[in-house]
Amino acid sequence: MTSKKLWQRYQDWLYFHDVLGLYLDISRIPFDDELLTQLQPKFSKAFADMAALEAGAIANPDEDRMVGHYWLRAPELAPNDLKKEIETTLIHIEDFVRRVHHGIIHPPYEPQFTDIISIGIGGSALGPQFVSDAIGPDILPLNIHFIDNTDPAGIDRILTRLKDRLKTTLVIVISKSGGTSETRNGLLEVKHAYRECGLYFPDYAVALTMSGSKMDEQEQCDRWLAKFPIFDWVGGRTSELSPVGLLSAALIGIDIHEMLNGAKIMDEATRVPDVRNNPAALLALSWYAVGDGKGEKDMVIIPYKDSLLLFSRYLQQLVMESLGKEFDLDGNTVHQGITVYGNKGSTDQHAYVQQLREGVGNFFATFIEVLEDRAGSSIEIEPDATSGDFLFGCLQGTREALYENGRASLTITLERVDALNIGALIALYERAVGLYASLININAYNQPGVEAGKKAATQFLLLQQTIVKLLRHTPEPLSLKALAEKVNTPDEVETVYKIVRHMAINHRGLVLQGDLHKPSDILVSYRTEDT
């Protein structure tokens, strides 16, 4: 396509939101007007589906619940019994944060809290991490640390780095049901660390959970410093603008009202039932066009701003958990999904842009451009050129280089990275995912694959307990095959092997004898402290 035609295509398809100062350019996505005409009935249905969702339709039949994250920034749209709960919870968060910042709520024998440990996984971690990294102030009122895995070494790293500051560290525990093992493990590890330091954990703890959850019952969270609700109708991957994300954001000094306002403004823009004038619909159209409605191309997120580094990790869950489905709504096997990965510009130009331009063409790029280089003025690195100009040149050069080689891309441009725009960016992708899911006829709001993984992990741990119990009462060493037979898993010798190997290296009482190069020859026994 000639430069003149490209310029015209750019103008024809450019979206601009004058209040947010946000641009969306899909001119480098290959599609024609005929595709939009073909998809118009699907888009009409998608707009209707989203309207029904916001009106309170059951969106997740697997759990018989509504999906109402849009109500978080527009409580007036929520059913009457939920409107008051949303508004009241926000007031409670603001009051709690104010009292922490002013030292009214403080740790025993210390004037103020200095740090936060946030314990959560999935949406309870990815959103808060992204937001804190993107728009947390340079000087934080409280430093924040995340335990988002059940990795003992990772937990130790955070606790070791805190050292003496543990006595001034607030702990936020985020678990909807209270039964998520990774979060429970993090809670128990941190409680143990506080106990070892002679600290009474409830004096430092804040719960975010559903009332009556397993964690609420076991930990008696009403005795903690505070307890905030996790709403049943908000899924983890859309929970950043709920108490899950708002509490930690407010504690580290982020204007949560601006985030909510940005999301509300974007929600209004993405309700427009006209594809050309709806930025989320334009994203969904681009995803459909480039992947033929089957997710045939990966989504590579390249933000040209250091503060947006974690945006691709946040989108991995939002997009892949929502769209990665085996069956469509009619029960047909479809294996849908869009793979998301990314880093940042211009770092990528020294990493994987070489492959993006000349390697396998199994992707489309999403550039995130930020117009404001920094808060103040910049020095000139070269005559009439600043470091920000170089970053701008890198983005434009990469975009052009990809297009020249037939690689599709789209560009989202923000005036600056602030609370308003981050709220808008979150809302933009939430709506785009919902619209695209409707186009391809899948449920964006369930996650059967995640549940299957949890069940498999549970069965694995039950088998481990059975193995240990058996070996404790078996004096002679057993081969892996014999052990597998005795625990009634004769076809799972490999699983048994991996369990005993892991326990042996972590000094859990199991001893492996024999040639480790030949697992079939290994003998396993249990060594008590007396032997």
Coordinates of C-alpha atoms in Angstrom, one line a residue:
M1 CA 0.0 0.0 0.0
T2 CA 1.4 3.4 -0.9
S3 CA 2.2 6.0 1.7
K4 CA -0.7 8.1 0.5
K5 CA -3.2 5.2 0.9
L6 CA -1.8 4.3 4.3
W7 CA -2.2 7.9 5.4
Q8 CA -5.8 7.8 4.3
R9 CA -6.4 4.4 6.0
Y10 CA -4.9 5.8 9.2
Q11 CA -7.4 8.7 9.1
D12 CA -10.3 6.5 8.2
W13 CA -9.8 4.1 11.1
L14 CA -8.3 6.4 13.8
Y15 CA -10.2 6.6 17.1
F16 CA -9.7 9.5 19.5
H17 CA -11.3 10.1 22.8
D18 CA -11.0 13.8 23.5
V19 CA -11.6 13.6 27.3
L20 CA -9.0 10.9 27.9
G21 CA -6.7 12.0 25.1
L22 CA -6.5 8.4 24.1
Y23 CA -5.9 7.3 20.4
L24 CA -6.4 3.9 18.9
D25 CA -4.8 3.2 15.5
I26 CA -5.7 -0.1 13.8
S27 CA -4.7 1.0 10.3
R28 CA -1.9 -1.6 10.2
I29 CA -4.3 -4.5 10.8
P30 CA -5.1 -6.1 7.5
F31 CA -8.9 -6.2 6.9
D32 CA -11.4 -4.5 4.6
D33 CA -14.8 -3.1 4.9
E34 CA -16.3 -6.4 3.7
L35 CA -15.2 -8.1 6.9
L36 CA -16.9 -5.5 9.0
T37 CA -20.1 -5.9 7.0
Q38 CA -20.0 -9.7 7.5
L39 CA -19.4 -9.3 11.2
Q40 CA -22.1 -6.6 11.8
P41 CA -24.8 -9.1 12.9
K42 CA -22.2 -10.6 15.4
F43 CA -21.4 -7.2 16.7
S44 CA -25.0 -6.3 17.1
K45 CA -25.4 -9.4 19.3
A46 CA -22.2 -8.6 21.2
F47 CA -23.4 -5.1 22.0
A48 CA -26.7 -6.7 23.2
D49 CA -24.8 -9.3 25.3
M50 CA -22.8 -6.6 27.0
A51 CA -25.9 -4.6 27.8
A52 CA -27.5 -7.7 29.3
L53 CA -24.4 -8.3 31.3
E54 CA -24.5 -4.8 32.8
A55 CA -28.2 -5.2 33.5
G56 CA -27.5 -8.2 35.7
A57 CA -27.9 -11.3 33.5
I58 CA -26.3 -14.5 34.7
A59 CA -23.0 -14.5 32.8
N60 CA -21.3 -17.4 34.5
P61 CA -23.8 -20.3 34.5
D62 CA -21.1 -22.6 35.9
E63 CA -21.3 -20.7 39.2
D64 CA -24.8 -19.2 38.7
R65 CA -23.6 -15.7 39.2
M66 CA -23.6 -12.3 37.6
V67 CA -20.5 -10.5 36.4
G68 CA -20.8 -6.9 37.5
H69 CA -17.3 -5.4 37.5
Y70 CA -18.8 -2.4 35.5
W71 CA -20.9 -1.5 38.5
L72 CA -17.7 -0.9 40.6
R73 CA -17.2 2.5 38.8
A74 CA -20.9 3.2 38.2
P75 CA -22.8 1.9 41.3
E76 CA -25.9 3.6 40.0
L77 CA -26.1 0.9 37.4
A78 CA -26.0 -1.9 40.0
P79 CA -29.1 -3.6 41.4
N80 CA -30.3 -1.7 44.4
D81 CA -29.1 -4.1 47.0
L82 CA -25.6 -4.0 45.6
K83 CA -25.3 -0.2 45.0
K84 CA -25.2 0.6 48.7
E85 CA -22.6 -2.2 49.3
I86 CA -20.3 -0.8 46.6
E87 CA -20.5 2.7 47.9
T88 CA -20.2 1.8 51.6
T89 CA -17.2 -0.4 50.9
L90 CA -15.4 2.4 49.1
I91 CA -16.0 4.8 52.1
H92 CA -14.7 2.1 54.5
I93 CA -11.5 1.7 52.4
E94 CA -10.9 5.4 52.3
D95 CA -11.4 5.7 56.1
F96 CA -9.1 2.9 56.8
V97 CA -6.4 4.3 54.5
R98 CA -6.7 7.7 56.1
R99 CA -6.3 6.3 59.6
V100 CA -3.3 4.2 58.6
H101 CA -1.6 7.2 56.9
H102 CA -2.2 9.4 59.9
G103 CA -0.9 6.8 62.4
I104 CA -4.4 6.4 64.0
I105 CA -4.1 2.7 63.1
H106 CA -0.6 1.6 63.8
P107 CA 1.4 -1.5 64.9
P108 CA 1.8 -2.2 68.6
Y109 CA 4.6 -0.1 70.1
E110 CA 5.4 1.7 66.8
P111 CA 4.0 5.0 65.5
Q112 CA 3.2 3.9 62.0
F113 CA 3.2 1.1 59.4
T114 CA 6.1 1.4 56.9
D115 CA 5.4 -1.6 54.6
I116 CA 2.8 -3.9 53.2
I117 CA 2.9 -7.5 52.4
S118 CA 0.1 -8.4 49.9
I119 CA -0.7 -12.1 49.8
G120 CA -2.8 -13.2 46.8
I121 CA -2.6 -15.0 43.5
G122 CA -3.9 -14.5 39.9
G123 CA -6.1 -11.5 39.7
S124 CA -5.5 -10.8 43.4
A125 CA -1.9 -10.1 42.6
L126 CA -1.5 -9.3 38.8
G127 CA -3.7 -6.2 38.9
P128 CA -2.3 -4.7 42.1
Q129 CA 1.3 -5.4 40.9
F130 CA 0.6 -3.8 37.5
V131 CA -1.1 -0.7 39.0
S132 CA 1.5 -0.2 41.8
D133 CA 4.3 -0.4 39.3
A134 CA 2.6 1.8 36.7
I135 CA 1.4 4.7 38.9
G136 CA 2.7 4.3 42.4
P137 CA 4.3 7.5 43.5
D138 CA 8.1 7.7 43.5
I139 CA 8.1 8.2 47.3
L140 CA 5.5 5.8 48.7
P141 CA 3.7 6.3 52.0
L142 CA 4.1 2.5 52.5
N143 CA 6.4 0.2 50.6
I144 CA 4.6 -2.8 49.1
H145 CA 5.8 -6.4 48.6
F146 CA 3.8 -9.2 46.9
I147 CA 3.7 -12.9 47.8
D148 CA 1.9 -14.3 44.8
N149 CA 3.1 -17.9 44.7
T150 CA 3.7 -20.8 47.0
D151 CA 7.5 -20.8 46.4
P152 CA 9.2 -21.0 49.8
A153 CA 12.4 -19.3 48.5
G154 CA 10.3 -16.4 47.1
I155 CA 8.5 -16.0 50.5
D156 CA 11.9 -16.1 52.3
R157 CA 13.3 -13.4 50.1
I158 CA 10.6 -11.0 51.0
L159 CA 10.6 -11.8 54.7
T160 CA 14.4 -11.6 54.8
R161 CA 14.5 -8.2 53.0
L162 CA 12.0 -6.8 55.5
K163 CA 14.1 -8.0 58.5
D164 CA 13.4 -5.7 61.4
R165 CA 10.6 -3.9 59.5
L166 CA 8.3 -6.9 59.9
K167 CA 7.1 -5.2 63.2
T168 CA 5.9 -2.2 61.1
T169 CA 4.5 -4.2 58.2
L170 CA 0.8 -4.5 57.4
V171 CA -0.3 -7.8 55.9
I172 CA -3.2 -7.9 53.3
V173 CA -4.5 -11.4 52.6
I174 CA -6.7 -11.7 49.5
S175 CA -8.8 -14.8 49.0
K176 CA -12.3 -14.9 47.7
S177 CA -13.2 -18.4 48.9
G178 CA -10.4 -18.8 51.4
G179 CA -9.6 -22.2 49.9
T180 CA -6.9 -21.2 47.3
S181 CA -3.9 -23.2 48.4
E182 CA -1.2 -20.7 47.3
T183 CA -2.8 -17.9 49.3
R184 CA -3.4 -20.1 52.3
N185 CA 0.2 -21.2 52.2
G186 CA 1.5 -17.7 52.0
L187 CA -0.7 -16.7 55.0
L188 CA 0.5 -19.6 57.1
E189 CA 4.2 -18.9 56.2
V190 CA 3.8 -15.2 57.1
K191 CA 1.9 -16.0 60.3
H192 CA 4.8 -18.3 61.3
A193 CA 7.3 -15.5 60.6
Y194 CA 5.4 -13.1 62.8
R195 CA 5.1 -15.7 65.6
E196 CA 8.8 -16.3 65.4
C197 CA 9.4 -12.6 66.0
G198 CA 7.1 -12.6 69.0
L199 CA 4.4 -10.6 67.1
Y200 CA 0.7 -11.2 67.4
F201 CA -0.4 -11.6 63.8
P202 CA -4.0 -10.2 64.0
D203 CA -2.6 -6.8 65.1
Y204 CA -1.0 -6.6 61.6
A205 CA -3.6 -8.3 59.4
V206 CA -6.3 -7.2 57.0
A207 CA -8.6 -9.6 55.2
L208 CA -10.2 -9.3 51.8
T209 CA -12.6 -12.3 51.5
M210 CA -16.2 -13.3 51.2
S211 CA -18.1 -13.3 54.4
G212 CA -18.3 -16.9 55.7
S213 CA -15.4 -18.1 53.5
K214 CA -13.1 -20.8 54.7
M215 CA -10.4 -18.3 55.6
D216 CA -13.0 -16.1 57.4
E217 CA -14.1 -19.0 59.5
Q218 CA -10.7 -20.5 60.2
E219 CA -8.8 -17.2 60.9
Q220 CA -11.7 -15.4 62.6
C221 CA -10.9 -12.4 60.5
D222 CA -13.2 -10.1 62.5
R223 CA -10.4 -10.1 65.1
W224 CA -8.0 -8.7 62.6
L225 CA -7.3 -5.0 62.0
A226 CA -9.9 -4.8 59.3
K227 CA -12.0 -6.9 56.9
F228 CA -13.2 -5.9 53.5
P229 CA -15.5 -7.8 51.1
I230 CA -14.7 -9.5 47.9
F231 CA -17.9 -9.4 45.8
D232 CA -19.2 -12.7 44.5
W233 CA -20.1 -11.1 41.2
V234 CA -16.5 -9.9 40.4
G235 CA -14.1 -12.3 38.9
G236 CA -10.4 -12.3 39.8
R237 CA -9.2 -11.1 36.4
T238 CA -11.6 -8.1 36.5
S239 CA -11.1 -7.3 40.2
E240 CA -8.5 -4.5 40.1
L241 CA -11.1 -1.8 40.5
S242 CA -12.8 -3.7 43.3
P243 CA -11.5 -3.7 47.0
V244 CA -8.9 -6.3 45.8
G245 CA -7.0 -3.6 43.9
L246 CA -8.3 -0.4 45.4
L247 CA -7.1 -1.0 49.0
S248 CA -3.4 -1.5 48.2
A249 CA -3.5 1.2 45.6
A250 CA -4.9 3.8 48.1
L251 CA -2.5 2.7 50.8
I252 CA 0.5 3.4 48.5
G253 CA -0.8 6.8 47.6
I254 CA -2.7 6.3 44.3
D255 CA -5.8 8.3 43.6
I256 CA -8.3 5.5 43.3
H257 CA -11.2 7.9 42.4
E258 CA -9.3 8.9 39.3
M259 CA -8.8 5.3 38.4
L260 CA -12.5 4.6 38.8
N261 CA -13.3 7.8 36.8
G262 CA -11.1 6.7 34.0
A263 CA -12.7 3.3 33.8
K264 CA -16.2 4.9 34.0
I265 CA -15.4 7.3 31.1
M266 CA -14.1 4.3 29.0
D267 CA -17.1 2.2 29.9
E268 CA -19.3 5.0 28.5
A269 CA -17.2 5.1 25.3
T270 CA -17.3 1.4 24.8
R271 CA -21.1 1.1 25.2
V272 CA -21.5 2.9 21.9
P273 CA -23.2 0.4 19.5
D274 CA -21.1 1.5 16.5
V275 CA -17.9 -0.4 15.8
R276 CA -16.1 2.5 14.2
N277 CA -16.8 4.7 17.2
N278 CA -16.2 2.2 19.9
P279 CA -12.5 1.5 20.8
A280 CA -13.2 -1.9 22.5
A281 CA -15.1 -3.0 19.4
L282 CA -12.2 -1.8 17.2
L283 CA -9.8 -4.0 19.3
A284 CA -12.2 -7.0 19.0
L285 CA -12.5 -6.4 15.3
S286 CA -8.7 -6.3 15.0
W287 CA -8.2 -9.5 17.0
Y288 CA -10.8 -11.3 14.9
A289 CA -9.4 -10.1 11.6
V290 CA -5.8 -10.9 12.3
G291 CA -6.5 -14.3 13.8
D292 CA -9.4 -15.3 11.5
G293 CA -11.6 -15.5 14.5
K294 CA -9.7 -18.5 15.7
G295 CA -6.8 -17.0 17.7
E296 CA -4.3 -17.9 15.0
K297 CA -2.0 -15.0 15.9
D298 CA -0.3 -14.3 19.3
M299 CA -0.8 -10.9 20.9
V300 CA 2.6 -9.3 21.6
I301 CA 2.2 -6.3 23.9
I302 CA 5.0 -3.7 23.6
P303 CA 4.6 -0.7 25.8
Y304 CA 7.1 2.1 25.2
K305 CA 7.2 3.1 28.8
D306 CA 9.0 1.5 31.7
S307 CA 6.1 1.9 34.1
L308 CA 3.9 -0.3 31.8
L309 CA 6.3 -3.3 31.9
L310 CA 3.8 -5.4 33.8
F311 CA 0.8 -4.7 31.5
S312 CA 1.5 -7.8 29.4
R313 CA 1.5 -10.0 32.5
Y314 CA -1.8 -8.4 33.6
L315 CA -3.3 -9.0 30.1
Q316 CA -2.1 -12.6 30.0
Q317 CA -4.7 -13.5 32.7
L318 CA -7.4 -11.2 31.5
V319 CA -7.2 -12.3 27.8
M320 CA -6.0 -15.9 28.1
E321 CA -8.2 -17.0 31.0
S322 CA -11.2 -15.4 29.5
L323 CA -10.8 -16.5 25.9
G324 CA -8.9 -19.8 26.2
K325 CA -11.8 -22.2 26.0
E326 CA -12.3 -25.8 24.6
F327 CA -16.0 -25.5 24.0
D328 CA -18.2 -22.7 22.6
L329 CA -21.6 -21.8 24.0
D330 CA -23.3 -24.5 21.8
G331 CA -21.0 -27.3 23.1
N332 CA -18.9 -27.5 20.0
T333 CA -15.1 -28.2 20.4
V334 CA -13.4 -25.0 19.2
H335 CA -10.1 -24.7 21.2
Q336 CA -10.3 -20.9 21.2
G337 CA -7.8 -18.4 22.7
I338 CA -5.2 -15.7 22.1
T339 CA -1.7 -16.1 23.5
V340 CA -0.4 -13.0 25.1
Y341 CA 3.2 -12.1 25.9
G342 CA 5.4 -9.0 25.9
N343 CA 8.2 -6.9 27.4
K344 CA 8.8 -3.2 26.7
G345 CA 10.2 -0.9 24.1
S346 CA 12.9 -0.2 23.2
T347 CA 14.3 -3.1 25.2
D348 CA 12.5 -5.4 22.7
Q349 CA 14.6 -4.1 19.9
H350 CA 17.6 -5.7 21.5
A351 CA 15.7 -8.9 22.3
Y352 CA 12.9 -10.5 20.2
V353 CA 12.0 -7.8 17.6
Q354 CA 14.5 -9.6 15.3
Q355 CA 12.2 -12.6 15.2
L356 CA 9.1 -10.5 15.1
R357 CA 10.3 -8.9 11.8
E358 CA 12.0 -11.9 10.2
G359 CA 11.0 -15.0 12.0
V360 CA 7.7 -16.9 12.3
G361 CA 4.8 -14.6 11.5
N362 CA 2.5 -16.1 14.1
F363 CA 1.7 -12.8 16.0
F364 CA 0.4 -9.3 15.8
A365 CA 2.0 -6.4 17.8
T366 CA 0.2 -4.0 20.1
F367 CA 2.3 -0.9 20.7
I368 CA 1.5 1.3 23.7
E369 CA 2.7 4.8 23.1
V370 CA 2.9 7.5 25.8
L371 CA 3.2 11.0 24.4
E372 CA 4.5 12.7 27.6
D373 CA 8.2 11.8 28.0
R374 CA 8.5 13.0 31.7
A375 CA 6.9 15.4 34.1
G376 CA 9.5 18.1 33.5
S377 CA 11.7 19.3 30.6
S378 CA 14.4 17.1 29.0
I379 CA 18.0 17.8 28.1
E380 CA 19.0 17.5 24.5
I381 CA 21.1 14.4 23.9
E382 CA 21.9 15.5 20.4
P383 CA 20.9 18.8 18.7
D384 CA 17.1 19.1 18.8
A385 CA 16.8 15.5 20.1
T386 CA 16.0 14.2 23.7
S387 CA 16.1 10.7 25.1
G388 CA 12.3 10.7 24.8
D389 CA 12.7 11.5 21.1
F390 CA 14.9 8.5 20.7
L391 CA 12.2 6.3 22.4
F392 CA 9.6 7.8 20.1
G393 CA 11.8 7.1 17.1
C394 CA 12.3 3.5 18.2
L395 CA 8.6 2.9 18.4
Q396 CA 7.8 4.4 15.0
G397 CA 10.8 2.6 13.4
T398 CA 9.8 -0.8 14.8
R399 CA 6.2 -0.3 13.7
E400 CA 7.3 0.6 10.2
A401 CA 9.9 -2.2 10.0
L402 CA 7.2 -4.8 11.0
Y403 CA 4.7 -3.4 8.4
E404 CA 7.3 -3.5 5.6
N405 CA 7.6 -7.2 6.3
G406 CA 3.9 -7.9 6.4
R407 CA 3.5 -8.0 10.2
A408 CA 0.3 -6.6 11.6
S409 CA 0.2 -4.1 14.5
L410 CA -2.1 -1.7 16.2
T411 CA -1.1 1.2 18.4
I412 CA -2.8 2.6 21.6
T413 CA -1.5 6.1 22.4
L414 CA -2.0 7.8 25.8
E415 CA -1.1 11.3 26.7
R416 CA 0.5 10.2 30.0
V417 CA 0.6 7.4 32.4
D418 CA -1.6 8.4 35.3
A419 CA -4.5 7.0 37.4
L420 CA -7.1 8.2 34.9
N421 CA -5.5 6.5 31.9
I422 CA -4.7 3.3 33.8
G423 CA -8.3 3.0 34.8
A424 CA -9.3 3.6 31.2
L425 CA -6.8 1.1 29.8
I426 CA -8.1 -1.6 32.2
A427 CA -11.7 -0.9 31.2
L428 CA -10.9 -0.9 27.5
Y429 CA -9.5 -4.4 27.6
E430 CA -12.2 -5.7 29.9
R431 CA -14.8 -4.7 27.3
A432 CA -12.8 -5.8 24.3
V433 CA -12.5 -9.3 25.8
G434 CA -16.2 -9.4 26.4
L435 CA -17.1 -8.3 22.9
Y436 CA -14.6 -10.6 21.2
A437 CA -15.9 -13.6 23.3
S438 CA -19.4 -12.9 21.9
L439 CA -18.1 -12.7 18.4
I440 CA -16.6 -16.2 18.7
N441 CA -19.5 -17.5 20.8
I442 CA -17.7 -18.5 24.0
N443 CA -18.2 -17.7 27.7
A444 CA -15.5 -15.2 28.8
Y445 CA -16.4 -15.5 32.4
N446 CA -15.8 -19.1 33.4
Q447 CA -12.5 -20.9 33.9
P448 CA -13.0 -24.7 33.8
G449 CA -9.4 -25.3 32.9
V450 CA -8.2 -23.5 36.0
E451 CA -10.5 -25.6 38.2
A452 CA -9.2 -28.8 36.5
G453 CA -5.7 -27.8 37.4
K454 CA -6.6 -27.2 41.0
K455 CA -8.3 -30.6 41.3
A456 CA -5.3 -32.3 39.8
A457 CA -3.0 -30.6 42.3
T458 CA -5.2 -31.7 45.1
Q459 CA -5.1 -35.3 44.0
F460 CA -1.3 -35.1 43.7
L461 CA -1.0 -33.9 47.3
L462 CA -3.4 -36.6 48.5
L463 CA -1.2 -39.2 46.8
Q464 CA 1.9 -37.7 48.5
Q465 CA 0.3 -38.1 51.9
T466 CA -0.6 -41.7 51.2
I467 CA 3.0 -42.4 50.1
V468 CA 4.5 -41.0 53.3
K469 CA 2.0 -42.8 55.5
L470 CA 2.8 -46.1 53.9
L471 CA 6.6 -45.6 54.0
R472 CA 6.5 -44.7 57.7
H473 CA 5.1 -48.1 58.4
T474 CA 7.2 -50.1 55.9
P475 CA 10.6 -51.1 57.4
E476 CA 12.2 -52.4 54.1
P477 CA 13.0 -50.2 51.1
L478 CA 10.6 -50.4 48.2
S479 CA 11.2 -50.0 44.5
L480 CA 9.2 -47.3 42.7
K481 CA 7.1 -49.9 41.0
A482 CA 6.3 -51.7 44.3
L483 CA 5.6 -48.4 46.0
A484 CA 3.2 -47.4 43.2
E485 CA 1.4 -50.7 43.5
K486 CA 1.0 -50.5 47.2
V487 CA -0.6 -47.0 47.0
N488 CA -3.0 -48.3 44.3
T489 CA -1.5 -46.3 41.5
P490 CA 0.4 -49.0 39.4
D491 CA 0.2 -46.9 36.3
E492 CA 1.5 -43.7 37.9
V493 CA 5.1 -44.8 38.6
E494 CA 6.5 -41.5 37.2
T495 CA 4.3 -39.5 39.5
V496 CA 5.4 -41.5 42.5
Y497 CA 9.0 -41.0 41.4
K498 CA 8.7 -37.3 41.2
I499 CA 7.0 -37.1 44.6
V500 CA 9.7 -39.1 46.4
R501 CA 12.5 -37.2 44.7
H502 CA 11.1 -33.9 45.7
M503 CA 10.6 -34.9 49.3
A504 CA 14.0 -36.5 49.6
I505 CA 16.0 -33.5 48.4
N506 CA 14.0 -31.3 50.9
H507 CA 14.9 -33.5 53.9
R508 CA 11.4 -34.7 54.5
G509 CA 12.4 -38.1 55.8
L510 CA 12.5 -40.0 52.5
V511 CA 15.7 -41.6 51.4
L512 CA 16.6 -42.7 47.8
Q513 CA 19.1 -45.5 47.3
G514 CA 20.6 -46.6 44.0
D515 CA 21.7 -45.1 40.7
L516 CA 19.9 -41.8 40.2
H517 CA 20.5 -42.2 36.4
K518 CA 18.2 -45.2 36.5
P519 CA 15.0 -44.4 38.3
S520 CA 13.7 -47.9 37.9
D521 CA 16.5 -49.2 40.1
I522 CA 15.9 -46.8 42.9
L523 CA 14.8 -48.0 46.3
V524 CA 12.8 -45.7 48.6
S525 CA 12.6 -45.8 52.4
Y526 CA 11.6 -43.6 55.3
R527 CA 14.2 -42.6 57.8
T528 CA 12.9 -41.5 61.2
E529 CA 14.9 -39.2 63.5
D530 CA 15.9 -42.2 65.6
T531 CA 17.4 -44.1 62.6

